[in-house]
Amino acid sequence: MPVPKLVGLMAVDARQAAHEHGVLISAADRDDFDRVTVEYVVRQYPLPGVEVPRNAVVTVWFDLGEGEGGGGAGVRVPRAPGPRGGGMRRELPEPDEPPARSESFSPCP
């Protein structure tokens, strides 16, 4: 049977999905796994889709390991876009020196 995708699920949902797919689940970084409910799975082994026998153990992790982007960034709130270009930023800069006038050019015929 294929291993379900558990990454991204809360602990309570990961346990339910594992049960429905006929695999057992173990948390490598949690001794209190049976009481964890709202933390999200960040890694799993074996990977989703790998064929395993019924009641095989799928190991999950809730904390990112060293060098995997940990740091407690928390929930990210999208920022509003900055001001649109325009106004003074769209004006052309002043030239360094005025253009040379040509005596042979006449705007009127």
PDB file of N, CA and C in Angstrom:
ATOM      1  N   MET A   1       0.831  -1.171   0.000  1.00  0.00           N
ATOM      2  CA  MET A   1       0.000   0.000   0.000  1.00  0.00           C
ATOM      3  C   MET A   1       0.884   1.244   0.000  1.00  0.00           C
ATOM      4  N   PRO A   2       0.447   2.313  -0.674  1.00  0.00           N
ATOM      5  CA  PRO A   2       1.263   3.521  -0.759  1.00  0.00           C
ATOM      6  C   PRO A   2       1.193   4.344   0.535  1.00  0.00           C
ATOM      7  N   VAL A   3       2.315   4.973   0.880  1.00  0.00           N
ATOM      8  CA  VAL A   3       2.377   5.844   2.055  1.00  0.00           C
ATOM      9  C   VAL A   3       1.613   7.136   1.732  1.00  0.00           C
ATOM     10  N   PRO A   4       0.734   7.587   2.626  1.00  0.00           N
ATOM     11  CA  PRO A   4       0.017   8.840   2.376  1.00  0.00           C
ATOM     12  C   PRO A   4       0.928  10.039   2.604  1.00  0.00           C
ATOM     13  N   LYS A   5       0.557  11.162   2.023  1.00  0.00           N
ATOM     14  CA  LYS A   5       1.301  12.407   2.253  1.00  0.00           C
ATOM     15  C   LYS A   5       0.835  12.977   3.588  1.00  0.00           C
ATOM     16  N   LEU A   6       1.757  13.089   4.529  1.00  0.00           N
ATOM     17  CA  LEU A   6       1.439  13.587   5.863  1.00  0.00           C
ATOM     18  C   LEU A   6       2.001  14.982   6.111  1.00  0.00           C
ATOM     19  N   VAL A   7       2.989  15.371   5.327  1.00  0.00           N
ATOM     20  CA  VAL A   7       3.603  16.695   5.489  1.00  0.00           C
ATOM     21  C   VAL A   7       2.545  17.762   5.240  1.00  0.00           C
ATOM     22  N   GLY A   8       2.491  18.724   6.152  1.00  0.00           N
ATOM     23  CA  GLY A   8       1.520  19.799   6.031  1.00  0.00           C
ATOM     24  C   GLY A   8       0.261  19.566   6.844  1.00  0.00           C
ATOM     25  N   LEU A   9       0.071  18.347   7.319  1.00  0.00           N
ATOM     26  CA  LEU A   9      -1.111  18.045   8.132  1.00  0.00           C
ATOM     27  C   LEU A   9      -0.821  18.317   9.607  1.00  0.00           C
ATOM     28  N   MET A  10      -1.860  18.689  10.343  1.00  0.00           N
ATOM     29  CA  MET A  10      -1.728  18.776  11.797  1.00  0.00           C
ATOM     30  C   MET A  10      -1.587  17.362  12.343  1.00  0.00           C
ATOM     31  N   ALA A  11      -1.025  17.244  13.521  1.00  0.00           N
ATOM     32  CA  ALA A  11      -0.768  15.933  14.114  1.00  0.00           C
ATOM     33  C   ALA A  11      -2.021  15.073  14.177  1.00  0.00           C
ATOM     34  N   VAL A  12      -3.123  15.647  14.603  1.00  0.00           N
ATOM     35  CA  VAL A  12      -4.367  14.884  14.724  1.00  0.00           C
ATOM     36  C   VAL A  12      -4.826  14.373  13.351  1.00  0.00           C
ATOM     37  N   ASP A  13      -4.678  15.202  12.311  1.00  0.00           N
ATOM     38  CA  ASP A  13      -5.063  14.783  10.960  1.00  0.00           C
ATOM     39  C   ASP A  13      -4.091  13.763  10.385  1.00  0.00           C
ATOM     40  N   ALA A  14      -2.809  13.885  10.730  1.00  0.00           N
ATOM     41  CA  ALA A  14      -1.809  12.924  10.257  1.00  0.00           C
ATOM     42  C   ALA A  14      -2.090  11.544  10.844  1.00  0.00           C
ATOM     43  N   ARG A  15      -2.442  11.507  12.120  1.00  0.00           N
ATOM     44  CA  ARG A  15      -2.781  10.212  12.735  1.00  0.00           C
ATOM     45  C   ARG A  15      -3.991   9.585  12.058  1.00  0.00           C
ATOM     46  N   GLN A  16      -4.988  10.398  11.762  1.00  0.00           N
ATOM     47  CA  GLN A  16      -6.199   9.900  11.102  1.00  0.00           C
ATOM     48  C   GLN A  16      -5.880   9.386   9.691  1.00  0.00           C
ATOM     49  N   ALA A  17      -5.102  10.157   8.931  1.00  0.00           N
ATOM     50  CA  ALA A  17      -4.747   9.747   7.563  1.00  0.00           C
ATOM     51  C   ALA A  17      -3.940   8.456   7.571  1.00  0.00           C
ATOM     52  N   ALA A  18      -3.012   8.328   8.516  1.00  0.00           N
ATOM     53  CA  ALA A  18      -2.218   7.106   8.612  1.00  0.00           C
ATOM     54  C   ALA A  18      -3.119   5.914   8.910  1.00  0.00           C
ATOM     55  N   HIS A  19      -4.041   6.077   9.827  1.00  0.00           N
ATOM     56  CA  HIS A  19      -4.974   5.001  10.181  1.00  0.00           C
ATOM     57  C   HIS A  19      -5.805   4.585   8.967  1.00  0.00           C
ATOM     58  N   GLU A  20      -6.326   5.580   8.225  1.00  0.00           N
ATOM     59  CA  GLU A  20      -7.153   5.290   7.050  1.00  0.00           C
ATOM     60  C   GLU A  20      -6.371   4.579   5.947  1.00  0.00           C
ATOM     61  N   HIS A  21      -5.051   4.800   5.880  1.00  0.00           N
ATOM     62  CA  HIS A  21      -4.222   4.171   4.838  1.00  0.00           C
ATOM     63  C   HIS A  21      -3.540   2.892   5.331  1.00  0.00           C
ATOM     64  N   GLY A  22      -3.827   2.478   6.549  1.00  0.00           N
ATOM     65  CA  GLY A  22      -3.307   1.205   7.046  1.00  0.00           C
ATOM     66  C   GLY A  22      -1.850   1.217   7.443  1.00  0.00           C
ATOM     67  N   VAL A  23      -1.318   2.399   7.801  1.00  0.00           N
ATOM     68  CA  VAL A  23       0.061   2.466   8.284  1.00  0.00           C
ATOM     69  C   VAL A  23       0.054   3.018   9.704  1.00  0.00           C
ATOM     70  N   LEU A  24       1.125   2.722  10.409  1.00  0.00           N
ATOM     71  CA  LEU A  24       1.303   3.253  11.758  1.00  0.00           C
ATOM     72  C   LEU A  24       2.152   4.512  11.655  1.00  0.00           C
ATOM     73  N   ILE A  25       2.053   5.368  12.658  1.00  0.00           N
ATOM     74  CA  ILE A  25       2.793   6.624  12.609  1.00  0.00           C
ATOM     75  C   ILE A  25       3.565   6.796  13.916  1.00  0.00           C
ATOM     76  N   SER A  26       4.788   7.303  13.779  1.00  0.00           N
ATOM     77  CA  SER A  26       5.649   7.533  14.921  1.00  0.00           C
ATOM     78  C   SER A  26       6.296   8.900  14.765  1.00  0.00           C
ATOM     79  N   ALA A  27       6.436   9.627  15.864  1.00  0.00           N
ATOM     80  CA  ALA A  27       7.071  10.944  15.827  1.00  0.00           C
ATOM     81  C   ALA A  27       8.466  10.835  16.429  1.00  0.00           C
ATOM     82  N   ALA A  28       9.462  11.097  15.602  1.00  0.00           N
ATOM     83  CA  ALA A  28      10.843  10.966  16.045  1.00  0.00           C
ATOM     84  C   ALA A  28      11.238  12.037  17.052  1.00  0.00           C
ATOM     85  N   ASP A  29      10.616  13.208  16.977  1.00  0.00           N
ATOM     86  CA  ASP A  29      11.024  14.311  17.849  1.00  0.00           C
ATOM     87  C   ASP A  29      10.019  14.595  18.962  1.00  0.00           C
ATOM     88  N   ARG A  30       9.059  13.706  19.189  1.00  0.00           N
ATOM     89  CA  ARG A  30       8.034  13.939  20.205  1.00  0.00           C
ATOM     90  C   ARG A  30       7.794  12.697  21.044  1.00  0.00           C
ATOM     91  N   ASP A  31       8.040  12.806  22.338  1.00  0.00           N
ATOM     92  CA  ASP A  31       7.710  11.708  23.248  1.00  0.00           C
ATOM     93  C   ASP A  31       6.214  11.703  23.555  1.00  0.00           C
ATOM     94  N   ASP A  32       5.586  12.884  23.466  1.00  0.00           N
ATOM     95  CA  ASP A  32       4.173  13.032  23.781  1.00  0.00           C
ATOM     96  C   ASP A  32       3.307  13.052  22.526  1.00  0.00           C
ATOM     97  N   PHE A  33       3.692  12.303  21.515  1.00  0.00           N
ATOM     98  CA  PHE A  33       3.018  12.346  20.216  1.00  0.00           C
ATOM     99  C   PHE A  33       1.519  12.078  20.315  1.00  0.00           C
ATOM    100  N   ASP A  34       1.116  11.191  21.200  1.00  0.00           N
ATOM    101  CA  ASP A  34      -0.312  10.864  21.304  1.00  0.00           C
ATOM    102  C   ASP A  34      -1.144  12.036  21.828  1.00  0.00           C
ATOM    103  N   ARG A  35      -0.493  13.049  22.413  1.00  0.00           N
ATOM    104  CA  ARG A  35      -1.214  14.230  22.912  1.00  0.00           C
ATOM    105  C   ARG A  35      -1.037  15.459  22.024  1.00  0.00           C
ATOM    106  N   VAL A  36      -0.130  15.395  21.057  1.00  0.00           N
ATOM    107  CA  VAL A  36       0.096  16.525  20.144  1.00  0.00           C
ATOM    108  C   VAL A  36      -1.080  16.600  19.179  1.00  0.00           C
ATOM    109  N   THR A  37      -1.648  17.792  18.997  1.00  0.00           N
ATOM    110  CA  THR A  37      -2.804  17.899  18.105  1.00  0.00           C
ATOM    111  C   THR A  37      -2.625  18.957  17.022  1.00  0.00           C
ATOM    112  N   VAL A  38      -2.148  20.149  17.363  1.00  0.00           N
ATOM    113  CA  VAL A  38      -2.191  21.248  16.402  1.00  0.00           C
ATOM    114  C   VAL A  38      -0.859  21.573  15.746  1.00  0.00           C
ATOM    115  N   GLU A  39       0.191  20.838  16.032  1.00  0.00           N
ATOM    116  CA  GLU A  39       1.460  21.094  15.357  1.00  0.00           C
ATOM    117  C   GLU A  39       1.443  20.412  13.996  1.00  0.00           C
ATOM    118  N   TYR A  40       2.169  21.004  13.048  1.00  0.00           N
ATOM    119  CA  TYR A  40       2.172  20.507  11.669  1.00  0.00           C
ATOM    120  C   TYR A  40       3.368  19.604  11.395  1.00  0.00           C
ATOM    121  N   VAL A  41       3.134  18.573  10.609  1.00  0.00           N
ATOM    122  CA  VAL A  41       4.197  17.661  10.174  1.00  0.00           C
ATOM    123  C   VAL A  41       5.048  18.399   9.136  1.00  0.00           C
ATOM    124  N   VAL A  42       6.384  18.422   9.346  1.00  0.00           N
ATOM    125  CA  VAL A  42       7.272  19.103   8.403  1.00  0.00           C
ATOM    126  C   VAL A  42       8.112  18.134   7.571  1.00  0.00           C
ATOM    127  N   ARG A  43       8.253  16.882   8.041  1.00  0.00           N
ATOM    128  CA  ARG A  43       8.987  15.860   7.288  1.00  0.00           C
ATOM    129  C   ARG A  43       8.368  14.503   7.564  1.00  0.00           C
ATOM    130  N   GLN A  44       8.591  13.581   6.650  1.00  0.00           N
ATOM    131  CA  GLN A  44       8.145  12.207   6.875  1.00  0.00           C
ATOM    132  C   GLN A  44       9.074  11.249   6.154  1.00  0.00           C
ATOM    133  N   TYR A  45       9.123  10.013   6.680  1.00  0.00           N
ATOM    134  CA  TYR A  45       9.873   8.935   6.035  1.00  0.00           C
ATOM    135  C   TYR A  45       9.155   7.632   6.323  1.00  0.00           C
ATOM    136  N   PRO A  46       8.902   6.836   5.314  1.00  0.00           N
ATOM    137  CA  PRO A  46       9.167   6.985   3.884  1.00  0.00           C
ATOM    138  C   PRO A  46       8.335   8.113   3.261  1.00  0.00           C
ATOM    139  N   LEU A  47       8.771   8.513   2.101  1.00  0.00           N
ATOM    140  CA  LEU A  47       8.108   9.589   1.371  1.00  0.00           C
ATOM    141  C   LEU A  47       6.742   9.136   0.862  1.00  0.00           C
ATOM    142  N   PRO A  48       5.861  10.088   0.572  1.00  0.00           N
ATOM    143  CA  PRO A  48       4.536   9.735   0.052  1.00  0.00           C
ATOM    144  C   PRO A  48       4.632   8.927  -1.240  1.00  0.00           C
ATOM    145  N   GLY A  49       3.758   7.961  -1.370  1.00  0.00           N
ATOM    146  CA  GLY A  49       3.696   7.158  -2.591  1.00  0.00           C
ATOM    147  C   GLY A  49       4.544   5.901  -2.570  1.00  0.00           C
ATOM    148  N   VAL A  50       5.477   5.785  -1.631  1.00  0.00           N
ATOM    149  CA  VAL A  50       6.322   4.592  -1.535  1.00  0.00           C
ATOM    150  C   VAL A  50       5.449   3.419  -1.079  1.00  0.00           C
ATOM    151  N   GLU A  51       5.606   2.292  -1.731  1.00  0.00           N
ATOM    152  CA  GLU A  51       4.836   1.092  -1.371  1.00  0.00           C
ATOM    153  C   GLU A  51       5.432   0.439  -0.120  1.00  0.00           C
ATOM    154  N   VAL A  52       4.592   0.230   0.879  1.00  0.00           N
ATOM    155  CA  VAL A  52       5.007  -0.422   2.124  1.00  0.00           C
ATOM    156  C   VAL A  52       3.962  -1.470   2.488  1.00  0.00           C
ATOM    157  N   PRO A  53       4.345  -2.432   3.323  1.00  0.00           N
ATOM    158  CA  PRO A  53       3.348  -3.417   3.761  1.00  0.00           C
ATOM    159  C   PRO A  53       2.378  -2.786   4.772  1.00  0.00           C
ATOM    160  N   ARG A  54       1.226  -3.413   4.923  1.00  0.00           N
ATOM    161  CA  ARG A  54       0.227  -2.941   5.889  1.00  0.00           C
ATOM    162  C   ARG A  54       0.867  -2.895   7.278  1.00  0.00           C
ATOM    163  N   ASN A  55       0.513  -1.883   8.059  1.00  0.00           N
ATOM    164  CA  ASN A  55       1.018  -1.649   9.413  1.00  0.00           C
ATOM    165  C   ASN A  55       2.501  -1.281   9.454  1.00  0.00           C
ATOM    166  N   ALA A  56       3.063  -0.854   8.342  1.00  0.00           N
ATOM    167  CA  ALA A  56       4.436  -0.341   8.359  1.00  0.00           C
ATOM    168  C   ALA A  56       4.442   0.986   9.117  1.00  0.00           C
ATOM    169  N   VAL A  57       5.582   1.335   9.685  1.00  0.00           N
ATOM    170  CA  VAL A  57       5.689   2.561  10.470  1.00  0.00           C
ATOM    171  C   VAL A  57       6.199   3.700   9.593  1.00  0.00           C
ATOM    172  N   VAL A  58       5.466   4.811   9.610  1.00  0.00           N
ATOM    173  CA  VAL A  58       5.878   6.036   8.938  1.00  0.00           C
ATOM    174  C   VAL A  58       6.332   6.995  10.034  1.00  0.00           C
ATOM    175  N   THR A  59       7.559   7.480   9.922  1.00  0.00           N
ATOM    176  CA  THR A  59       8.096   8.407  10.919  1.00  0.00           C
ATOM    177  C   THR A  59       7.863   9.831  10.453  1.00  0.00           C
ATOM    178  N   VAL A  60       7.369  10.662  11.369  1.00  0.00           N
ATOM    179  CA  VAL A  60       7.126  12.069  11.061  1.00  0.00           C
ATOM    180  C   VAL A  60       7.902  12.949  12.035  1.00  0.00           C
ATOM    181  N   TRP A  61       8.183  14.176  11.601  1.00  0.00           N
ATOM    182  CA  TRP A  61       8.848  15.172  12.425  1.00  0.00           C
ATOM    183  C   TRP A  61       8.008  16.442  12.433  1.00  0.00           C
ATOM    184  N   PHE A  62       8.008  17.111  13.568  1.00  0.00           N
ATOM    185  CA  PHE A  62       7.264  18.356  13.708  1.00  0.00           C
ATOM    186  C   PHE A  62       8.178  19.568  13.759  1.00  0.00           C
ATOM    187  N   ASP A  63       9.427  19.387  14.082  1.00  0.00           N
ATOM    188  CA  ASP A  63      10.383  20.486  14.139  1.00  0.00           C
ATOM    189  C   ASP A  63      11.382  20.322  13.012  1.00  0.00           C
ATOM    190  N   LEU A  64      11.767  21.454  12.417  1.00  0.00           N
ATOM    191  CA  LEU A  64      12.763  21.407  11.360  1.00  0.00           C
ATOM    192  C   LEU A  64      14.131  21.130  11.966  1.00  0.00           C
ATOM    193  N   GLY A  65      14.925  20.346  11.268  1.00  0.00           N
ATOM    194  CA  GLY A  65      16.260  20.025  11.735  1.00  0.00           C
ATOM    195  C   GLY A  65      17.247  21.150  11.478  1.00  0.00           C
ATOM    196  N   GLU A  66      18.464  20.948  11.917  1.00  0.00           N
ATOM    197  CA  GLU A  66      19.537  21.929  11.738  1.00  0.00           C
ATOM    198  C   GLU A  66      19.708  22.259  10.256  1.00  0.00           C
ATOM    199  N   GLY A  67      19.673  23.538   9.921  1.00  0.00           N
ATOM    200  CA  GLY A  67      19.878  23.972   8.542  1.00  0.00           C
ATOM    201  C   GLY A  67      18.673  23.793   7.637  1.00  0.00           C
ATOM    202  N   GLU A  68      17.494  23.501   8.193  1.00  0.00           N
ATOM    203  CA  GLU A  68      16.313  23.279   7.368  1.00  0.00           C
ATOM    204  C   GLU A  68      15.315  24.429   7.426  1.00  0.00           C
ATOM    205  N   GLY A  69      15.756  25.588   7.904  1.00  0.00           N
ATOM    206  CA  GLY A  69      14.877  26.744   7.888  1.00  0.00           C
ATOM    207  C   GLY A  69      14.121  26.972   9.169  1.00  0.00           C
ATOM    208  N   GLY A  70      14.574  26.403  10.272  1.00  0.00           N
ATOM    209  CA  GLY A  70      13.922  26.639  11.556  1.00  0.00           C
ATOM    210  C   GLY A  70      14.133  28.072  11.994  1.00  0.00           C
ATOM    211  N   GLY A  71      13.797  28.377  13.200  1.00  0.00           N
ATOM    212  CA  GLY A  71      14.018  29.723  13.693  1.00  0.00           C
ATOM    213  C   GLY A  71      12.752  30.366  14.212  1.00  0.00           C
ATOM    214  N   GLY A  72      11.656  29.664  14.202  1.00  0.00           N
ATOM    215  CA  GLY A  72      10.448  30.195  14.794  1.00  0.00           C
ATOM    216  C   GLY A  72       9.900  31.418  14.098  1.00  0.00           C
ATOM    217  N   ALA A  73       9.857  31.408  12.798  1.00  0.00           N
ATOM    218  CA  ALA A  73       9.360  32.566  12.056  1.00  0.00           C
ATOM    219  C   ALA A  73       7.878  32.794  12.291  1.00  0.00           C
ATOM    220  N   GLY A  74       7.154  31.782  12.691  1.00  0.00           N
ATOM    221  CA  GLY A  74       5.737  31.946  12.974  1.00  0.00           C
ATOM    222  C   GLY A  74       4.912  32.128  11.718  1.00  0.00           C
ATOM    223  N   VAL A  75       3.723  32.647  11.911  1.00  0.00           N
ATOM    224  CA  VAL A  75       2.800  32.856  10.801  1.00  0.00           C
ATOM    225  C   VAL A  75       3.235  34.094  10.029  1.00  0.00           C
ATOM    226  N   ARG A  76       3.263  33.981   8.738  1.00  0.00           N
ATOM    227  CA  ARG A  76       3.651  35.115   7.914  1.00  0.00           C
ATOM    228  C   ARG A  76       2.404  35.818   7.394  1.00  0.00           C
ATOM    229  N   VAL A  77       2.390  37.127   7.559  1.00  0.00           N
ATOM    230  CA  VAL A  77       1.274  37.933   7.101  1.00  0.00           C
ATOM    231  C   VAL A  77       1.700  38.620   5.809  1.00  0.00           C
ATOM    232  N   PRO A  78       0.921  38.500   4.747  1.00  0.00           N
ATOM    233  CA  PRO A  78       1.327  39.152   3.501  1.00  0.00           C
ATOM    234  C   PRO A  78       1.348  40.669   3.670  1.00  0.00           C
ATOM    235  N   ARG A  79       2.355  41.277   3.107  1.00  0.00           N
ATOM    236  CA  ARG A  79       2.457  42.727   3.163  1.00  0.00           C
ATOM    237  C   ARG A  79       1.704  43.344   2.006  1.00  0.00           C
ATOM    238  N   ALA A  80       1.163  44.517   2.251  1.00  0.00           N
ATOM    239  CA  ALA A  80       0.502  45.254   1.173  1.00  0.00           C
ATOM    240  C   ALA A  80       1.573  45.714   0.189  1.00  0.00           C
ATOM    241  N   PRO A  81       1.255  45.787  -1.091  1.00  0.00           N
ATOM    242  CA  PRO A  81       2.262  46.232  -2.043  1.00  0.00           C
ATOM    243  C   PRO A  81       2.673  47.667  -1.757  1.00  0.00           C
ATOM    244  N   GLY A  82       3.902  47.992  -2.092  1.00  0.00           N
ATOM    245  CA  GLY A  82       4.418  49.340  -1.895  1.00  0.00           C
ATOM    246  C   GLY A  82       3.766  50.314  -2.866  1.00  0.00           C
ATOM    247  N   PRO A  83       4.097  51.589  -2.741  1.00  0.00           N
ATOM    248  CA  PRO A  83       3.493  52.569  -3.643  1.00  0.00           C
ATOM    249  C   PRO A  83       3.892  52.304  -5.088  1.00  0.00           C
ATOM    250  N   ARG A  84       2.976  52.554  -5.986  1.00  0.00           N
ATOM    251  CA  ARG A  84       3.245  52.350  -7.404  1.00  0.00           C
ATOM    252  C   ARG A  84       4.170  53.443  -7.894  1.00  0.00           C
ATOM    253  N   GLY A  85       4.905  53.132  -8.940  1.00  0.00           N
ATOM    254  CA  GLY A  85       5.796  54.126  -9.532  1.00  0.00           C
ATOM    255  C   GLY A  85       4.987  55.263 -10.131  1.00  0.00           C
ATOM    256  N   GLY A  86       5.532  56.416 -10.122  1.00  0.00           N
ATOM    257  CA  GLY A  86       4.821  57.559 -10.688  1.00  0.00           C
ATOM    258  C   GLY A  86       5.281  58.837 -10.031  1.00  0.00           C
ATOM    259  N   GLY A  87       4.611  59.905 -10.346  1.00  0.00           N
ATOM    260  CA  GLY A  87       4.950  61.178  -9.741  1.00  0.00           C
ATOM    261  C   GLY A  87       6.378  61.589 -10.071  1.00  0.00           C
ATOM    262  N   MET A  88       7.066  62.056  -9.072  1.00  0.00           N
ATOM    263  CA  MET A  88       8.430  62.558  -9.253  1.00  0.00           C
ATOM    264  C   MET A  88       9.389  61.477  -9.737  1.00  0.00           C
ATOM    265  N   ARG A  89       9.137  60.236  -9.368  1.00  0.00           N
ATOM    266  CA  ARG A  89      10.053  59.168  -9.794  1.00  0.00           C
ATOM    267  C   ARG A  89       9.954  58.907 -11.281  1.00  0.00           C
ATOM    268  N   ARG A  90       8.879  59.314 -11.929  1.00  0.00           N
ATOM    269  CA  ARG A  90       8.723  59.047 -13.351  1.00  0.00           C
ATOM    270  C   ARG A  90       9.264  60.171 -14.210  1.00  0.00           C
ATOM    271  N   GLU A  91       9.535  61.338 -13.622  1.00  0.00           N
ATOM    272  CA  GLU A  91      10.036  62.449 -14.414  1.00  0.00           C
ATOM    273  C   GLU A  91      11.460  62.173 -14.854  1.00  0.00           C
ATOM    274  N   LEU A  92      11.806  62.686 -16.010  1.00  0.00           N
ATOM    275  CA  LEU A  92      13.165  62.529 -16.517  1.00  0.00           C
ATOM    276  C   LEU A  92      14.096  63.459 -15.751  1.00  0.00           C
ATOM    277  N   PRO A  93      15.327  63.046 -15.545  1.00  0.00           N
ATOM    278  CA  PRO A  93      16.267  63.914 -14.847  1.00  0.00           C
ATOM    279  C   PRO A  93      16.622  65.133 -15.710  1.00  0.00           C
ATOM    280  N   GLU A  94      17.043  66.203 -15.060  1.00  0.00           N
ATOM    281  CA  GLU A  94      17.480  67.396 -15.775  1.00  0.00           C
ATOM    282  C   GLU A  94      18.770  67.071 -16.518  1.00  0.00           C
ATOM    283  N   PRO A  95      18.908  67.580 -17.758  1.00  0.00           N
ATOM    284  CA  PRO A  95      20.157  67.324 -18.493  1.00  0.00           C
ATOM    285  C   PRO A  95      21.305  68.085 -17.849  1.00  0.00           C
ATOM    286  N   ASP A  96      22.534  67.570 -18.044  1.00  0.00           N
ATOM    287  CA  ASP A  96      23.723  68.214 -17.475  1.00  0.00           C
ATOM    288  C   ASP A  96      24.000  69.559 -18.142  1.00  0.00           C
ATOM    289  N   GLU A  97      23.842  69.627 -19.450  1.00  0.00           N
ATOM    290  CA  GLU A  97      24.048  70.891 -20.161  1.00  0.00           C
ATOM    291  C   GLU A  97      22.978  71.027 -21.236  1.00  0.00           C
ATOM    292  N   PRO A  98      22.584  72.231 -21.548  1.00  0.00           N
ATOM    293  CA  PRO A  98      21.514  72.405 -22.535  1.00  0.00           C
ATOM    294  C   PRO A  98      21.967  71.929 -23.909  1.00  0.00           C
ATOM    295  N   PRO A  99      21.014  71.479 -24.727  1.00  0.00           N
ATOM    296  CA  PRO A  99      21.392  71.025 -26.075  1.00  0.00           C
ATOM    297  C   PRO A  99      21.894  72.198 -26.909  1.00  0.00           C
ATOM    298  N   ALA A 100      22.852  71.913 -27.756  1.00  0.00           N
ATOM    299  CA  ALA A 100      23.422  72.956 -28.627  1.00  0.00           C
ATOM    300  C   ALA A 100      22.410  73.306 -29.708  1.00  0.00           C
ATOM    301  N   ARG A 101      22.271  74.619 -29.985  1.00  0.00           N
ATOM    302  CA  ARG A 101      21.350  75.064 -31.036  1.00  0.00           C
ATOM    303  C   ARG A 101      22.089  75.116 -32.359  1.00  0.00           C
ATOM    304  N   SER A 102      21.393  74.705 -33.340  1.00  0.00           N
ATOM    305  CA  SER A 102      21.970  74.751 -34.684  1.00  0.00           C
ATOM    306  C   SER A 102      21.408  75.962 -35.403  1.00  0.00           C
ATOM    307  N   GLU A 103      22.301  76.732 -36.042  1.00  0.00           N
ATOM    308  CA  GLU A 103      21.882  77.927 -36.769  1.00  0.00           C
ATOM    309  C   GLU A 103      21.126  77.556 -38.038  1.00  0.00           C
ATOM    310  N   SER A 104      21.375  76.366 -38.585  1.00  0.00           N
ATOM    311  CA  SER A 104      20.738  76.012 -39.834  1.00  0.00           C
ATOM    312  C   SER A 104      19.325  75.469 -39.642  1.00  0.00           C
ATOM    313  N   PHE A 105      18.946  75.178 -38.420  1.00  0.00           N
ATOM    314  CA  PHE A 105      17.612  74.625 -38.171  1.00  0.00           C
ATOM    315  C   PHE A 105      16.627  75.761 -37.946  1.00  0.00           C
ATOM    316  N   SER A 106      15.511  75.697 -38.647  1.00  0.00           N
ATOM    317  CA  SER A 106      14.466  76.689 -38.474  1.00  0.00           C
ATOM    318  C   SER A 106      13.161  75.945 -38.282  1.00  0.00           C
ATOM    319  N   PRO A 107      12.416  76.185 -37.178  1.00  0.00           N
ATOM    320  CA  PRO A 107      11.179  75.448 -36.958  1.00  0.00           C
ATOM    321  C   PRO A 107      10.086  75.831 -37.930  1.00  0.00           C
ATOM    322  N   CYS A 108      10.145  77.021 -38.532  1.00  0.00           N
ATOM    323  CA  CYS A 108       9.115  77.439 -39.456  1.00  0.00           C
ATOM    324  C   CYS A 108       9.685  77.461 -40.869  1.00  0.00           C
ATOM    325  N   PRO A 109       8.931  77.026 -41.873  1.00  0.00           N
ATOM    326  CA  PRO A 109       9.452  77.039 -43.245  1.00  0.00           C
ATOM    327  C   PRO A 109       9.473  78.408 -43.856  1.00  0.00           C
TER     328      PRO A 109
END
